[in-house]
Amino acid sequence: MEQVGQVVQRTEEQVLEPSPWGGGQSPFAVSWPKLMMWLFLLSDALTFAALLSGYMVARLTAGVWPHQAAIFNVTFVVGPMTFILICSSATMAVAVGAARRGERRLVVRYLLLTVLGGLAFLGMQAYEWTHFIREGGRLTGWAGHVPEGVLPPGAAMPAMFPATFFVTTGFHGAHVTSGVIYLLVKAVQAARGRASAESVEIAGLYWHFVDLVWVFIFTMLYLI
């Protein structure tokens, strides 16, 4: 009888134990703001994956594709802007660590450094776009003379080449712009003592994601 009583008691405890899906708490053991950011980043990752997949399909079906190094200045423009964006990810990580320790001034300082890195990236991207447009790149195709060494002799410029470049880098640039504004707002909040450590960490998730995506774009559009 005693064993039966214990079984009944355990069953009642299991019944009374609140379910993580019963509401009032996050079933994934993370806060709702952070969970929402993860879900947003997941959907955004799928969008970038679709863009890069479309780029690869366009490239494979075109038959011939321009030699990127003959059009883009990878050594002095694209490479440095990539390095700056990666460094901004490091300053963002320092800001997140400072926020956890409650060092408000350090948070503001490194958030602003991250913003500066983002602005430098956007400035260099604007320069790269300007150069590409002057060469003949248009969203609807290629206008003008194709520089020597870009394509094999007699080959025509694939119409999808400039379009995939503008769409992919433009979509990523919009994310960097949003991130710069986001971090500026977070820096102001931190300066006023209104930014929690978790909110800085969530902003860091977004910025690291933007940096990570650029590594794939840089590799696929400029290197291979």
Tab-separated table of C-alpha atoms in Angstrom:
chain	number	residue	atom	x	y	z
A	1	MET	CA	0.000	0.000	0.000
A	2	GLU	CA	2.878	2.320	0.782
A	3	GLN	CA	4.359	1.768	-2.709
A	4	VAL	CA	0.996	2.423	-4.319
A	5	GLY	CA	0.733	5.635	-2.340
A	6	GLN	CA	4.173	6.762	-3.526
A	7	VAL	CA	3.248	6.023	-7.144
A	8	VAL	CA	0.043	8.017	-6.801
A	9	GLN	CA	1.950	10.910	-5.207
A	10	ARG	CA	4.551	10.976	-8.020
A	11	THR	CA	1.753	10.876	-10.606
A	12	GLU	CA	0.030	13.814	-8.946
A	13	GLU	CA	3.316	15.767	-8.864
A	14	GLN	CA	3.842	15.083	-12.557
A	15	VAL	CA	0.333	16.262	-13.318
A	16	LEU	CA	0.726	19.406	-11.241
A	17	GLU	CA	4.187	20.225	-12.634
A	18	PRO	CA	3.775	23.164	-15.043
A	19	SER	CA	4.587	22.460	-18.659
A	20	PRO	CA	7.174	24.703	-20.364
A	21	TRP	CA	4.581	25.087	-23.140
A	22	GLY	CA	1.877	26.157	-20.720
A	23	GLY	CA	2.641	29.840	-21.110
A	24	GLY	CA	4.336	32.379	-18.885
A	25	GLN	CA	7.853	31.194	-19.734
A	26	SER	CA	10.042	30.494	-22.748
A	27	PRO	CA	10.053	26.775	-23.632
A	28	PHE	CA	13.538	27.152	-25.148
A	29	ALA	CA	15.148	28.444	-21.932
A	30	VAL	CA	15.965	31.810	-23.535
A	31	SER	CA	14.188	35.128	-23.224
A	32	TRP	CA	11.529	36.024	-25.786
A	33	PRO	CA	13.487	38.977	-27.261
A	34	LYS	CA	16.488	36.738	-27.883
A	35	LEU	CA	14.303	33.950	-29.279
A	36	MET	CA	12.618	36.401	-31.649
A	37	MET	CA	16.013	37.609	-32.852
A	38	TRP	CA	17.132	34.013	-33.487
A	39	LEU	CA	13.956	33.344	-35.483
A	40	PHE	CA	14.481	36.526	-37.479
A	41	LEU	CA	18.089	35.591	-38.215
A	42	LEU	CA	16.990	32.117	-39.289
A	43	SER	CA	14.513	33.548	-41.789
A	44	ASP	CA	17.121	36.045	-42.978
A	45	ALA	CA	19.685	33.272	-43.418
A	46	LEU	CA	17.228	31.444	-45.687
A	47	THR	CA	16.782	34.612	-47.745
A	48	PHE	CA	20.534	35.041	-48.211
A	49	ALA	CA	20.859	31.341	-49.010
A	50	ALA	CA	18.229	31.757	-51.740
A	51	LEU	CA	20.072	34.774	-53.162
A	52	LEU	CA	23.423	32.995	-53.256
A	53	SER	CA	21.839	29.855	-54.698
A	54	GLY	CA	20.258	31.966	-57.437
A	55	TYR	CA	23.641	33.541	-58.099
A	56	MET	CA	25.289	30.148	-58.510
A	57	VAL	CA	22.506	28.918	-60.803
A	58	ALA	CA	22.829	32.042	-62.966
A	59	ARG	CA	26.572	31.605	-63.092
A	60	LEU	CA	26.478	27.923	-64.015
A	61	THR	CA	23.826	28.377	-66.691
A	62	ALA	CA	25.554	31.409	-68.252
A	63	GLY	CA	28.370	29.256	-69.624
A	64	VAL	CA	30.915	32.061	-69.326
A	65	TRP	CA	31.389	34.359	-66.344
A	66	PRO	CA	33.561	37.484	-65.935
A	67	HIS	CA	36.916	37.294	-64.233
A	68	GLN	CA	36.086	39.177	-61.014
A	69	ALA	CA	39.626	40.354	-60.300
A	70	ALA	CA	39.597	42.219	-63.628
A	71	ILE	CA	36.545	44.279	-62.582
A	72	PHE	CA	36.625	44.578	-58.781
A	73	ASN	CA	39.486	45.994	-56.811
A	74	VAL	CA	39.750	43.140	-54.336
A	75	THR	CA	43.195	44.079	-53.003
A	76	PHE	CA	42.610	47.718	-52.119
A	77	VAL	CA	38.817	48.016	-51.718
A	78	VAL	CA	36.891	44.773	-51.205
A	79	GLY	CA	39.583	43.062	-49.124
A	80	PRO	CA	40.043	46.007	-46.718
A	81	MET	CA	36.272	46.525	-46.326
A	82	THR	CA	35.935	42.840	-45.471
A	83	PHE	CA	38.728	43.150	-42.919
A	84	ILE	CA	37.061	46.216	-41.373
A	85	LEU	CA	33.731	44.397	-41.061
A	86	ILE	CA	35.384	41.420	-39.370
A	87	CYS	CA	37.195	43.770	-36.966
A	88	SER	CA	33.876	45.446	-36.159
A	89	SER	CA	32.602	42.035	-35.088
A	90	ALA	CA	35.475	41.913	-32.586
A	91	THR	CA	34.626	45.361	-31.164
A	92	MET	CA	30.999	44.259	-30.912
A	93	ALA	CA	32.065	41.217	-28.900
A	94	VAL	CA	34.015	43.500	-26.526
A	95	ALA	CA	30.909	45.694	-26.124
A	96	VAL	CA	28.804	42.642	-25.238
A	97	GLY	CA	31.390	41.517	-22.672
A	98	ALA	CA	31.512	45.002	-21.142
A	99	ALA	CA	27.713	45.074	-20.941
A	100	ARG	CA	27.718	41.823	-18.990
A	101	ARG	CA	30.214	43.308	-16.533
A	102	GLY	CA	28.199	46.503	-16.235
A	103	GLU	CA	30.966	48.755	-17.654
A	104	ARG	CA	28.724	51.316	-19.308
A	105	ARG	CA	31.406	53.629	-20.710
A	106	LEU	CA	33.212	50.721	-22.325
A	107	VAL	CA	29.951	49.560	-23.873
A	108	VAL	CA	29.335	52.964	-25.440
A	109	ARG	CA	32.923	53.261	-26.666
A	110	TYR	CA	32.984	49.874	-28.404
A	111	LEU	CA	29.478	50.236	-29.792
A	112	LEU	CA	30.558	53.492	-31.417
A	113	LEU	CA	33.714	51.824	-32.742
A	114	THR	CA	31.518	49.132	-34.261
A	115	VAL	CA	29.338	51.820	-35.832
A	116	LEU	CA	32.440	53.456	-37.298
A	117	GLY	CA	33.463	50.119	-38.783
A	118	GLY	CA	30.024	49.741	-40.331
A	119	LEU	CA	30.134	53.261	-41.777
A	120	ALA	CA	33.597	52.636	-43.234
A	121	PHE	CA	32.301	49.445	-44.848
A	122	LEU	CA	29.312	51.271	-46.340
A	123	GLY	CA	31.540	54.084	-47.637
A	124	MET	CA	33.830	51.631	-49.397
A	125	GLN	CA	30.858	49.744	-50.774
A	126	ALA	CA	29.476	52.996	-52.192
A	127	TYR	CA	32.857	53.610	-53.853
A	128	GLU	CA	32.831	50.086	-55.267
A	129	TRP	CA	29.300	50.516	-56.633
A	130	THR	CA	30.231	53.837	-58.223
A	131	HIS	CA	33.238	52.271	-59.919
A	132	PHE	CA	31.173	49.314	-61.121
A	133	ILE	CA	28.449	51.581	-62.566
A	134	ARG	CA	31.049	53.698	-64.364
A	135	GLU	CA	32.479	50.525	-65.887
A	136	GLY	CA	29.041	49.720	-67.333
A	137	GLY	CA	27.211	47.692	-64.691
A	138	ARG	CA	23.429	48.171	-64.653
A	139	LEU	CA	20.650	46.329	-62.883
A	140	THR	CA	19.242	45.330	-66.283
A	141	GLY	CA	22.538	44.276	-67.865
A	142	TRP	CA	25.871	45.644	-69.023
A	143	ALA	CA	26.136	49.000	-70.783
A	144	GLY	CA	29.271	50.029	-72.535
A	145	HIS	CA	32.603	48.490	-73.367
A	146	VAL	CA	33.760	45.362	-71.546
A	147	PRO	CA	37.283	45.939	-70.156
A	148	GLU	CA	40.044	43.799	-71.593
A	149	GLY	CA	40.749	40.592	-69.726
A	150	VAL	CA	37.287	40.393	-68.130
A	151	LEU	CA	35.946	37.788	-70.579
A	152	PRO	CA	37.444	35.370	-73.104
A	153	PRO	CA	37.820	36.932	-76.582
A	154	GLY	CA	34.482	37.116	-78.407
A	155	ALA	CA	32.355	36.301	-75.359
A	156	ALA	CA	29.425	38.534	-74.393
A	157	MET	CA	28.905	39.836	-70.875
A	158	PRO	CA	26.226	37.724	-69.108
A	159	ALA	CA	23.206	39.923	-68.402
A	160	MET	CA	22.747	38.400	-64.958
A	161	PHE	CA	26.236	39.289	-63.781
A	162	PRO	CA	25.571	42.923	-62.770
A	163	ALA	CA	22.027	42.114	-61.597
A	164	THR	CA	23.157	39.405	-59.168
A	165	PHE	CA	25.930	41.686	-57.927
A	166	PHE	CA	23.622	44.649	-57.241
A	167	VAL	CA	20.857	42.583	-55.630
A	168	THR	CA	23.110	40.511	-53.366
A	169	THR	CA	25.481	43.251	-52.189
A	170	GLY	CA	22.632	45.784	-52.022
A	171	PHE	CA	20.537	43.513	-49.817
A	172	HIS	CA	23.504	42.969	-47.532
A	173	GLY	CA	24.304	46.698	-47.527
A	174	ALA	CA	20.731	47.397	-46.383
A	175	HIS	CA	21.345	45.038	-43.465
A	176	VAL	CA	24.591	46.836	-42.558
A	177	THR	CA	22.772	50.186	-42.708
A	178	SER	CA	20.027	48.870	-40.436
A	179	GLY	CA	22.683	47.490	-38.095
A	180	VAL	CA	24.490	50.846	-37.891
A	181	ILE	CA	21.223	52.596	-36.959
A	182	TYR	CA	20.386	49.814	-34.502
A	183	LEU	CA	23.779	50.094	-32.780
A	184	LEU	CA	23.608	53.887	-32.689
A	185	VAL	CA	20.283	53.690	-30.857
A	186	LYS	CA	21.755	51.083	-28.525
A	187	ALA	CA	24.796	53.309	-27.841
A	188	VAL	CA	22.541	56.222	-26.907
A	189	GLN	CA	20.510	53.963	-24.620
A	190	ALA	CA	23.698	52.627	-23.037
A	191	ALA	CA	25.008	56.161	-22.463
A	192	ARG	CA	21.774	56.958	-20.605
A	193	GLY	CA	21.936	53.727	-18.630
A	194	ARG	CA	18.854	52.296	-20.322
A	195	ALA	CA	20.437	49.416	-22.251
A	196	SER	CA	20.382	46.049	-20.527
A	197	ALA	CA	23.188	43.547	-21.029
A	198	GLU	CA	20.792	41.253	-22.843
A	199	SER	CA	19.680	43.942	-25.299
A	200	VAL	CA	23.339	44.636	-26.190
A	201	GLU	CA	23.882	40.902	-26.643
A	202	ILE	CA	20.866	40.693	-28.968
A	203	ALA	CA	22.231	43.589	-31.008
A	204	GLY	CA	25.530	41.698	-31.134
A	205	LEU	CA	23.764	38.630	-32.533
A	206	TYR	CA	22.457	40.704	-35.411
A	207	TRP	CA	25.825	42.299	-36.134
A	208	HIS	CA	27.717	38.995	-36.037
A	209	PHE	CA	25.165	37.533	-38.429
A	210	VAL	CA	25.657	40.406	-40.883
A	211	ASP	CA	29.430	39.886	-40.720
A	212	LEU	CA	29.144	36.132	-41.196
A	213	VAL	CA	26.904	36.500	-44.236
A	214	TRP	CA	29.399	38.866	-45.829
A	215	VAL	CA	32.123	36.205	-45.599
A	216	PHE	CA	30.003	33.953	-47.838
A	217	ILE	CA	29.186	36.802	-50.231
A	218	PHE	CA	32.814	37.866	-50.410
A	219	THR	CA	33.946	34.326	-51.143
A	220	MET	CA	31.336	33.560	-53.799
A	221	LEU	CA	31.121	36.900	-55.604
A	222	TYR	CA	34.741	38.008	-55.497
A	223	LEU	CA	37.021	35.014	-55.000
A	224	ILE	CA	35.681	31.886	-56.690
